[in-house]
XYZ file of N, CA and C in Angstrom:
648
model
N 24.832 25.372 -43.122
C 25.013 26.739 -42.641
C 26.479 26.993 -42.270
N 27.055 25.998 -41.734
C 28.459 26.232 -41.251
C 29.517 26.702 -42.391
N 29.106 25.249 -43.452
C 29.848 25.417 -44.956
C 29.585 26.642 -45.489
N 28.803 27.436 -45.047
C 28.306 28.556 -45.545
C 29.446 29.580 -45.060
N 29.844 29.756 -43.759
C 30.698 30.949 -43.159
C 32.036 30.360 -43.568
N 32.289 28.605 -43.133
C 33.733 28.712 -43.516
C 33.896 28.957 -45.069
N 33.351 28.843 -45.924
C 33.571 29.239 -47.221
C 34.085 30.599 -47.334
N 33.209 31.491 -46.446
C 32.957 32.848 -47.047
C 34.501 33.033 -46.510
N 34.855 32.533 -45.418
C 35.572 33.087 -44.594
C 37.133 32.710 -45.181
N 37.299 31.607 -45.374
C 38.349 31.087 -46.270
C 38.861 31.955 -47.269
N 37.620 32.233 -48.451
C 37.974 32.651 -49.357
C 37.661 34.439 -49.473
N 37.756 35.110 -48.250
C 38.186 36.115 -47.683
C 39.537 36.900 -47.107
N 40.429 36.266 -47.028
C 41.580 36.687 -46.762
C 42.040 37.730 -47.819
N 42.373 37.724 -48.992
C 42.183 38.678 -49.715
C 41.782 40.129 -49.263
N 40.483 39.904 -48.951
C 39.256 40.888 -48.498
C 39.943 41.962 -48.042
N 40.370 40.861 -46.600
C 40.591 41.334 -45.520
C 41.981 42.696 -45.686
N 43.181 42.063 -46.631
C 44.147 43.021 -47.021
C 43.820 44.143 -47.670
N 43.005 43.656 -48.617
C 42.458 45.072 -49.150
C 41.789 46.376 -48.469
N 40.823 45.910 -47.750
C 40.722 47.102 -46.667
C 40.966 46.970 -45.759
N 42.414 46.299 -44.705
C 43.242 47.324 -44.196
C 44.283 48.253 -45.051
N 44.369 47.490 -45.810
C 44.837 48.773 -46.973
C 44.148 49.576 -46.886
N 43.104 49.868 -47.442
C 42.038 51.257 -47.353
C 42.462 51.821 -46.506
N 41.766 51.468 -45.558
C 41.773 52.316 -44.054
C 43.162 52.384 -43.596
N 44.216 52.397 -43.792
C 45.157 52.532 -42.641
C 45.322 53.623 -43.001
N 45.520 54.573 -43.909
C 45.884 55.985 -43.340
C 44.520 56.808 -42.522
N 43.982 56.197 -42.518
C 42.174 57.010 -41.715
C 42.514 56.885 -39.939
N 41.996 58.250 -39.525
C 42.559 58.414 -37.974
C 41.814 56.774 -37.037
N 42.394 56.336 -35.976
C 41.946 55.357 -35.317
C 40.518 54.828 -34.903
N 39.582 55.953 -35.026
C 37.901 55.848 -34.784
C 37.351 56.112 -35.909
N 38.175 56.455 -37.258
C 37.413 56.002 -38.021
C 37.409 54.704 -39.030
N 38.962 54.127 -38.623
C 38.881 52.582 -39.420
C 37.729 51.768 -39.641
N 37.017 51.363 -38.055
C 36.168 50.365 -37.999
C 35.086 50.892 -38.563
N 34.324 52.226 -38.617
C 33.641 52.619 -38.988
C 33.670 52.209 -40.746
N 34.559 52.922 -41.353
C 35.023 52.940 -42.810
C 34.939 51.280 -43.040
N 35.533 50.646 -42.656
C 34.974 48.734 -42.629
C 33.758 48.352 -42.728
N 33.100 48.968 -41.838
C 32.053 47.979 -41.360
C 30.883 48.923 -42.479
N 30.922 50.435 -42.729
C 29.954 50.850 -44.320
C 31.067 50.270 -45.272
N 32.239 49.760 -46.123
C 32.601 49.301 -46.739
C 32.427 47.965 -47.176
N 32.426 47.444 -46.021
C 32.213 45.640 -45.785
C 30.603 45.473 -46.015
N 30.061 46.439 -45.233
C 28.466 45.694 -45.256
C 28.060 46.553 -46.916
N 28.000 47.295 -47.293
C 27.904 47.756 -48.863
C 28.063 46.705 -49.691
N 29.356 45.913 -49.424
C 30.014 45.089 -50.615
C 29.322 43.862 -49.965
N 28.805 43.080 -48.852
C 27.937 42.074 -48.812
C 26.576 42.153 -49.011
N 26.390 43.288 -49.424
C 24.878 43.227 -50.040
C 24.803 43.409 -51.099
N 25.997 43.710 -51.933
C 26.400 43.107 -53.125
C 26.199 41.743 -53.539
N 27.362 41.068 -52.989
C 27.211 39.986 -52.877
C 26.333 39.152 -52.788
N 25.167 39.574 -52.072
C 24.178 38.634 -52.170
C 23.202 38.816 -52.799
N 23.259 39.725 -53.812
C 22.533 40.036 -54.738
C 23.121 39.690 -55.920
N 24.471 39.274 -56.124
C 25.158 38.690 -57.042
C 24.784 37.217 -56.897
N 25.014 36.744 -56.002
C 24.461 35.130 -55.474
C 23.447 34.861 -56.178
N 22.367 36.362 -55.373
C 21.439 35.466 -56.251
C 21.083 35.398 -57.614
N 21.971 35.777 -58.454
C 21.941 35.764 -60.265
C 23.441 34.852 -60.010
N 23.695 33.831 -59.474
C 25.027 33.255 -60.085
C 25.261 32.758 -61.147
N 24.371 32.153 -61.596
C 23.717 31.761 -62.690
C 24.296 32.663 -63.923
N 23.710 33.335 -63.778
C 23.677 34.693 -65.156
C 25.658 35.402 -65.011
N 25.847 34.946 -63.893
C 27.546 35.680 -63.472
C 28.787 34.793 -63.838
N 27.920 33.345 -63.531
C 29.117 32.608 -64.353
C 28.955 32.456 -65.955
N 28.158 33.242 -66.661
C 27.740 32.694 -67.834
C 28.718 33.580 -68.713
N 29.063 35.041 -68.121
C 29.394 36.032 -68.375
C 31.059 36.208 -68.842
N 31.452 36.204 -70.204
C 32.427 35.865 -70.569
C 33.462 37.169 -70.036
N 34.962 36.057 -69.760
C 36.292 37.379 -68.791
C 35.699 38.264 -67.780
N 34.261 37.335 -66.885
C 34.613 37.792 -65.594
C 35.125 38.088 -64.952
N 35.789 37.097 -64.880
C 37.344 37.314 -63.365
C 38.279 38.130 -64.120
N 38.895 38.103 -65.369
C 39.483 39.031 -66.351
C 38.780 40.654 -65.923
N 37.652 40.960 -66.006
C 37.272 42.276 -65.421
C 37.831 42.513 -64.214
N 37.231 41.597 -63.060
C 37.589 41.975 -61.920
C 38.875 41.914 -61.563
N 40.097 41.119 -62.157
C 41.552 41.372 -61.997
C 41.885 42.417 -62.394
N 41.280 42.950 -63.833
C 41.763 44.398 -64.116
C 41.428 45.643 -63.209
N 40.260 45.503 -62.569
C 39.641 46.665 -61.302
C 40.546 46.797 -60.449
N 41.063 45.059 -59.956
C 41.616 45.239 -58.721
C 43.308 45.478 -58.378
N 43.573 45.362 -59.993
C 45.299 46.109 -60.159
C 45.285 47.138 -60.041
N 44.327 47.812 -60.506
C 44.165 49.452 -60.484
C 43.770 49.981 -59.263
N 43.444 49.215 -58.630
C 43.266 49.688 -57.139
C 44.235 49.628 -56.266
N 44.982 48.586 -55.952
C 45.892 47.908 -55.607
C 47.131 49.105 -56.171
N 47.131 49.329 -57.514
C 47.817 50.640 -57.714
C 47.406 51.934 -56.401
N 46.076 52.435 -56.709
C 45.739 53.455 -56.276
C 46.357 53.076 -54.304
N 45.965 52.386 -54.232
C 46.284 51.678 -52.771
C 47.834 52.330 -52.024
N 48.422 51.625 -53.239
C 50.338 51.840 -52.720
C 50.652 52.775 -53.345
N 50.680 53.403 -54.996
C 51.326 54.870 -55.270
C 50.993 56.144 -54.548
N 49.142 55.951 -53.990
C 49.001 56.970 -53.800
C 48.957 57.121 -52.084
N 49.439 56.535 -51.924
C 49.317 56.160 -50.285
C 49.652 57.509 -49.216
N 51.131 58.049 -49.799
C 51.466 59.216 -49.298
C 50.544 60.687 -49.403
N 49.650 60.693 -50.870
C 49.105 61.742 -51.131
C 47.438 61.849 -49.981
N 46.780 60.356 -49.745
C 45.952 60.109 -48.946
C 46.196 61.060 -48.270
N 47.276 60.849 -47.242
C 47.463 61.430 -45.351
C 46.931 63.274 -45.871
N 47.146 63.656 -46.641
C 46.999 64.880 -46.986
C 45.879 65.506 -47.440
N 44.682 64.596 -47.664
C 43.418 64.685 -48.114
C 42.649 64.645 -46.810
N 41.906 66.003 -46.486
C 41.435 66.048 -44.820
C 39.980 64.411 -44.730
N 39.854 64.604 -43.590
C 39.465 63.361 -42.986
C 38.160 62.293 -43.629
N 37.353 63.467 -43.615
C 36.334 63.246 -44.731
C 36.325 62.502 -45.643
N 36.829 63.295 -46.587
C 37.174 63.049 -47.719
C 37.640 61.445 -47.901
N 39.094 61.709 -47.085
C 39.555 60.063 -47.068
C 38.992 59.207 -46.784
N 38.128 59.184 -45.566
C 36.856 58.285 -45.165
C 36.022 57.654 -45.839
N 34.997 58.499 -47.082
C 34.502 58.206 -47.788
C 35.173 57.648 -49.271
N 36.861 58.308 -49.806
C 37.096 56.939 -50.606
C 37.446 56.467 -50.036
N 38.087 56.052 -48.735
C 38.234 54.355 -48.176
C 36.998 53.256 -48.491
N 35.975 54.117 -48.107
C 34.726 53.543 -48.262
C 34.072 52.995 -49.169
N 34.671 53.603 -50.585
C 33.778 53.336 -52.244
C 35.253 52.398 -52.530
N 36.344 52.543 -52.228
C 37.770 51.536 -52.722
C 37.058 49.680 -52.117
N 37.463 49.734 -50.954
C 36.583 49.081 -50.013
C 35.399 47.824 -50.642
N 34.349 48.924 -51.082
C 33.316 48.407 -52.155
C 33.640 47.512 -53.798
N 34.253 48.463 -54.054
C 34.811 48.075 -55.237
C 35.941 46.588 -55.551
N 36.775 47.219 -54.400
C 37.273 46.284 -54.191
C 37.231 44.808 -54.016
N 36.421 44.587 -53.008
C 35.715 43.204 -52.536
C 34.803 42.656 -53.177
N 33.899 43.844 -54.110
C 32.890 42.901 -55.241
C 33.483 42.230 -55.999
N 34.746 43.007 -56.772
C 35.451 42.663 -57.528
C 36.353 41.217 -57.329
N 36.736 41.311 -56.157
C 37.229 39.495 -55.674
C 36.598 38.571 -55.072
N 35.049 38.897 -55.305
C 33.997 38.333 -54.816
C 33.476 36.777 -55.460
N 34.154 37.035 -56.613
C 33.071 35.888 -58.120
C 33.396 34.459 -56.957
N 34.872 34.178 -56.674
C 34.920 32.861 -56.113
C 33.815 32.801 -55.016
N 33.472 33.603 -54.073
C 32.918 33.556 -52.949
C 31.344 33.691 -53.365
N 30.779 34.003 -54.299
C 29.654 34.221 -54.824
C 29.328 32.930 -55.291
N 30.052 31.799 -56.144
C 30.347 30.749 -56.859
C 30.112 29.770 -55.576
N 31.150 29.653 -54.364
C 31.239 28.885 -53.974
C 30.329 28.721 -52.823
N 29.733 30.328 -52.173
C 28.559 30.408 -51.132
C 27.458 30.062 -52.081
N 26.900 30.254 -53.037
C 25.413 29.353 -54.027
C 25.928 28.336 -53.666
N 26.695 27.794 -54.371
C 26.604 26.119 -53.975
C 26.248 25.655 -52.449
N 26.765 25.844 -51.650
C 26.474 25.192 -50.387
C 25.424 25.895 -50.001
N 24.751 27.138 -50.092
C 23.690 27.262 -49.588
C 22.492 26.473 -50.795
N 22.675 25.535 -51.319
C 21.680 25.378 -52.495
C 20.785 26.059 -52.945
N 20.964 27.197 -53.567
C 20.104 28.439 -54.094
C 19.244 29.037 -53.138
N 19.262 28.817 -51.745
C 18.592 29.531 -50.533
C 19.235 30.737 -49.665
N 18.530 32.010 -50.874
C 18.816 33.011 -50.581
C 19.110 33.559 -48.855
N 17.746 33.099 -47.869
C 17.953 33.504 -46.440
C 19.352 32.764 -45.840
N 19.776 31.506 -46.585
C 20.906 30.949 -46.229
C 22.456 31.677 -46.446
N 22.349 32.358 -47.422
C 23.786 33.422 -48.168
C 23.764 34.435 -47.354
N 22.192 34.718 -46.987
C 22.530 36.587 -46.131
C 22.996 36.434 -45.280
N 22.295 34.809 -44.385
C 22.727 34.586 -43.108
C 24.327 34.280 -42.698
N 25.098 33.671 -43.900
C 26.599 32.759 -43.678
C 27.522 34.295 -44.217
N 27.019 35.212 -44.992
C 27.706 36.432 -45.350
C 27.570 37.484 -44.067
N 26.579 37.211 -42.869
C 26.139 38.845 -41.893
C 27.330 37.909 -41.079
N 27.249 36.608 -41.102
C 28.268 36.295 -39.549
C 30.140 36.653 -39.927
N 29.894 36.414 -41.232
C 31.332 37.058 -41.779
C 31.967 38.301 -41.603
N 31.092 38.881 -41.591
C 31.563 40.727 -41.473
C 31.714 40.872 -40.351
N 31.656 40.602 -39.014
C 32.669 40.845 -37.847
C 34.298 40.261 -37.719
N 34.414 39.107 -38.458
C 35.488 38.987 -38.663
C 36.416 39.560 -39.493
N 35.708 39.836 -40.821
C 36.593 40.513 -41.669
C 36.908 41.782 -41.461
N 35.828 42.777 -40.397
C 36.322 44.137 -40.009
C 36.956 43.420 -38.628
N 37.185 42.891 -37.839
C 38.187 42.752 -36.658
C 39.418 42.544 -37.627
N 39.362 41.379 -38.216
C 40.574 40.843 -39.342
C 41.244 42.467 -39.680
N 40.842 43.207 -40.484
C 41.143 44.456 -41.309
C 41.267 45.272 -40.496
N 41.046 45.547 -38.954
C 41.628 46.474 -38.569
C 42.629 46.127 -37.719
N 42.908 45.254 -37.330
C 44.055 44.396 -37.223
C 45.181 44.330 -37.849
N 44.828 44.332 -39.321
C 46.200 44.508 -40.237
C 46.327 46.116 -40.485
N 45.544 46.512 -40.574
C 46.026 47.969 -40.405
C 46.825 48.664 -39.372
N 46.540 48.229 -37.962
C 47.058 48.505 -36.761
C 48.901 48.224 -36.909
N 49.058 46.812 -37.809
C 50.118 46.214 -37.665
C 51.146 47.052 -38.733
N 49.970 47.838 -40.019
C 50.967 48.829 -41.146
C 51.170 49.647 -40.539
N 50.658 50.484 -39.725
C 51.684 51.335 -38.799
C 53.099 50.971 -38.057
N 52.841 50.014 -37.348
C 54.313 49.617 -36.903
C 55.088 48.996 -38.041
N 54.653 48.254 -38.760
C 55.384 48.123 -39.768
C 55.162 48.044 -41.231
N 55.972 49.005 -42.177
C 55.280 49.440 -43.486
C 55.602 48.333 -44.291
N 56.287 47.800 -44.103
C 56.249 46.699 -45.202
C 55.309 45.667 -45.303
N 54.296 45.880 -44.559
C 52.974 45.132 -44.737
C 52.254 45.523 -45.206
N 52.611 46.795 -45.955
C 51.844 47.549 -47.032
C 51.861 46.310 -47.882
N 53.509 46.395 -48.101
C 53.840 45.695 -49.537
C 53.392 44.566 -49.492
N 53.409 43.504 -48.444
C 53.117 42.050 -48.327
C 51.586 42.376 -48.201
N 50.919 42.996 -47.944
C 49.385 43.416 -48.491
C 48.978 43.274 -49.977
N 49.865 44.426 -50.420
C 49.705 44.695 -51.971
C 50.505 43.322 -52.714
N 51.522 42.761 -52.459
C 51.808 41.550 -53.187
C 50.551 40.430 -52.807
N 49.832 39.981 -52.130
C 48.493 39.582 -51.945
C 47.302 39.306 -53.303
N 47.398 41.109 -52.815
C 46.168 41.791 -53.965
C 46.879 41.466 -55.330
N 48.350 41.311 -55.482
C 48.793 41.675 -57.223
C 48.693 40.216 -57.624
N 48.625 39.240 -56.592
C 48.540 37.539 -56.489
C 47.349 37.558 -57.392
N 46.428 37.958 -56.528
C 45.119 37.366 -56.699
C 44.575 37.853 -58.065
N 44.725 39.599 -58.221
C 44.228 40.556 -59.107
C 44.960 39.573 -60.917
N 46.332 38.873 -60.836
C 46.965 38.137 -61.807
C 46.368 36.989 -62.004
N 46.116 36.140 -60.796
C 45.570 34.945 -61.008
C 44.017 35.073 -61.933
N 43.184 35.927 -61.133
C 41.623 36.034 -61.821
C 42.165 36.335 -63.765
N 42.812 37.080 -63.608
C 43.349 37.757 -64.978
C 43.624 36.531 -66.072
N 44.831 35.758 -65.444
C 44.470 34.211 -66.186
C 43.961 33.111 -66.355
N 42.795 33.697 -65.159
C 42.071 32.129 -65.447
C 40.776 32.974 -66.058
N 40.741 34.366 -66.356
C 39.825 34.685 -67.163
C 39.586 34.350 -68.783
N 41.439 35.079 -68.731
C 41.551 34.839 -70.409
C 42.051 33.483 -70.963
N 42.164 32.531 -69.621
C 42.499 30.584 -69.785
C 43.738 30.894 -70.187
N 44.365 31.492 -69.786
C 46.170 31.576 -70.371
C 47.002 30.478 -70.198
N 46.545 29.523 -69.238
C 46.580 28.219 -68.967
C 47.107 27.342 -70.055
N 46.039 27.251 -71.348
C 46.041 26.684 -72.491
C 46.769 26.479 -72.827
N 47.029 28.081 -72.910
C 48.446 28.630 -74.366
C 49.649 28.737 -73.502
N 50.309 28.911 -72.091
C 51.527 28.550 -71.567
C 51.627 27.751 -70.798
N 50.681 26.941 -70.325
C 50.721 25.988 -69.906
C 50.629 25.939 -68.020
N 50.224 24.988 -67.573
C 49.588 25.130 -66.072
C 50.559 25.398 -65.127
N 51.819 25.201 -65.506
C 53.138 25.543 -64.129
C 53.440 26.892 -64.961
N 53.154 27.822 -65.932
C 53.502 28.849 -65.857
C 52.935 29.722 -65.662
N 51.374 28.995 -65.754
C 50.291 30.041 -65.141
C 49.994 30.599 -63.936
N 50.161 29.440 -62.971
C 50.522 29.295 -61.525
C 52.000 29.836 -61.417
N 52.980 30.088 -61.961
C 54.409 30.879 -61.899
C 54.243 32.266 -61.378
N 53.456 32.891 -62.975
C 53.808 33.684 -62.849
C 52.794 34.986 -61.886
N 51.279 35.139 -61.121
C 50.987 35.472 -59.908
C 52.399 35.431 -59.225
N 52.562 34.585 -58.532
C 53.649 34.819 -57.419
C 55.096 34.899 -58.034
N 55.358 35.535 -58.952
C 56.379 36.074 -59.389
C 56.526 37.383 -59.357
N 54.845 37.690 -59.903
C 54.711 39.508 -59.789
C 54.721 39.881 -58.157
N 54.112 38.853 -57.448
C 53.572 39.134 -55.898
C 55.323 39.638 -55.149
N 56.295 38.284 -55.630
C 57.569 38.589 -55.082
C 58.053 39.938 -55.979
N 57.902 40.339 -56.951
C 58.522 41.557 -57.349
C 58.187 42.091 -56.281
N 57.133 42.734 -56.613
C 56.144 44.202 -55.720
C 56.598 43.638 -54.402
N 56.747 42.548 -53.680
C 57.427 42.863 -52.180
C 59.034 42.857 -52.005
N 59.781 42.332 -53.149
C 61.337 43.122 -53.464
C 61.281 44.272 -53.088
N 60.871 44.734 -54.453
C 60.638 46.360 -54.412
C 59.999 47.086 -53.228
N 58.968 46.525 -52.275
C 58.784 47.510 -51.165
C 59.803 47.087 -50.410
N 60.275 46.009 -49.856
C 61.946 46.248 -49.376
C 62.759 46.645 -49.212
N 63.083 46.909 -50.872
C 64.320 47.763 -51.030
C 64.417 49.116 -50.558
N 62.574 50.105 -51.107
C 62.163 51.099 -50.854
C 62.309 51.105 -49.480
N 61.528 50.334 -48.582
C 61.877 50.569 -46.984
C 63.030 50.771 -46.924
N 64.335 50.056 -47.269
C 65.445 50.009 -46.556
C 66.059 51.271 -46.995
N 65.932 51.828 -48.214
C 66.530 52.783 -48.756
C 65.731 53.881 -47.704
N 64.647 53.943 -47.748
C 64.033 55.268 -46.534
C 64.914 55.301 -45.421
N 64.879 53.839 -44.772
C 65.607 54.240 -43.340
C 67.065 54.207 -43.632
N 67.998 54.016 -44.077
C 69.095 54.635 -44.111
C 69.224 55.880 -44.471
N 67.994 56.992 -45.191
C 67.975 58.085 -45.024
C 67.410 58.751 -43.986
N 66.872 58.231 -43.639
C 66.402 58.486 -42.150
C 67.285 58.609 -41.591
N 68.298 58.043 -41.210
C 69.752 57.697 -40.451
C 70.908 58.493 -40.707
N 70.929 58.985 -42.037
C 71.455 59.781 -42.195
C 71.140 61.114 -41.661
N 70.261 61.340 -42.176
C 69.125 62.945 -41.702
C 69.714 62.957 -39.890
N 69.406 62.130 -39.955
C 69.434 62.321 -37.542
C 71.115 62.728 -37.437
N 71.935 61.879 -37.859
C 73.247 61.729 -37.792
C 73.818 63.060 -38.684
């Protein structure tokens, strides 16, 4: 049972960036809310994926799907970030809520893979090591959200995260491994991850020296 939460929980961090991403432009009472229908949606996913693991690992460019979902989100996440604040409350609430979903099924396969195994195909065992997870991952996620307000460049070190992970699934879908070989496969994830947090860098720094200007 234990192997059951630290698994989930381990191979959650991810998760966790992705929706405080979501939620951080959503007013302060409705983060946890937007988490906790986001989070619990996507673990009852999950354990309905569990229980066909079987049939999920059989399924050719799995993780290749779900890397492609989760670039495009991870897009939607950071380009559209500014247009969010402008979409009344609602609205934003509920896609925080379906991103959220999408999101976390989609970087789910390891955690689906690796919670079957230790629960040995005992379904009451997955619901149980996945319900104790979801207080952490919504404390976790609104936590990092709290922290993108004070500081935006944890957007970017968010989204370089997601572009990690969303690359990695991508080549170990299509085994790119093979054909360039295992130190360039492992390269290049955290090559794209350090771009995309260059680039929100630079972008920060370039804002606040206009900022500085503007006052002055």
């Amino acid at each position: 049972m234990f192997n059951i939460v630290l698994i989930d929980l381990v191979l959650s961090g991810d998760n966790a960036a992705v929706i405080g991403l979501a939620i951080r432009n959503l007013a302060a009472d409705l983060r946890k809310k937007a988490a906790f229908l986001g989070t619990g949606a996507a673990v009852i996913l999950r354990v309905a994926a569990t229980s066909i693991v079987a049939l999920l690992i059989r399924i050719p460019w799995c993780n290749t799907v779900g890397g492609v979902i989760l670039l495009w989100i991870t897009y939607k996440l950071l380009i559209n970030s500014e247009s969010q604040k402008n979409l009344r409350a609602e609205s934003s609430f509920w896609k925080a809520v379906c991103l959220i979903v999408v999101a976390d099924f989609s970087m789910s396969f390891d955690n689906v893979i690796g919670v079957a195994g230790a629960a040995h195909g005992s379904v009451p065992l997955v619901i149980f090591g996945l319900a104790v997870s979801i207080p952490v991952l919504i404390w976790g996620s609104n936590r990092l959200a709290g922290l993108m307000d004070k500081y935006p460049i944890i957007v970017f070190l968010g989204g370089a995260v997601l572009v990690h992970t969303s690359a990695t699934m991508i080549i170990k879908g299509l085994k790119l491994a093979a054909f360039i070989g295992r130190t360039p496969a492992t390269f290049v994830p955290w090559l794209l991850a350090l771009s995309l947090l260059v680039w929100g860098c630079s972008g920060s720094f370039k804002e606040k020296v206009r900022g500085e200007k503007l006052k002055s």
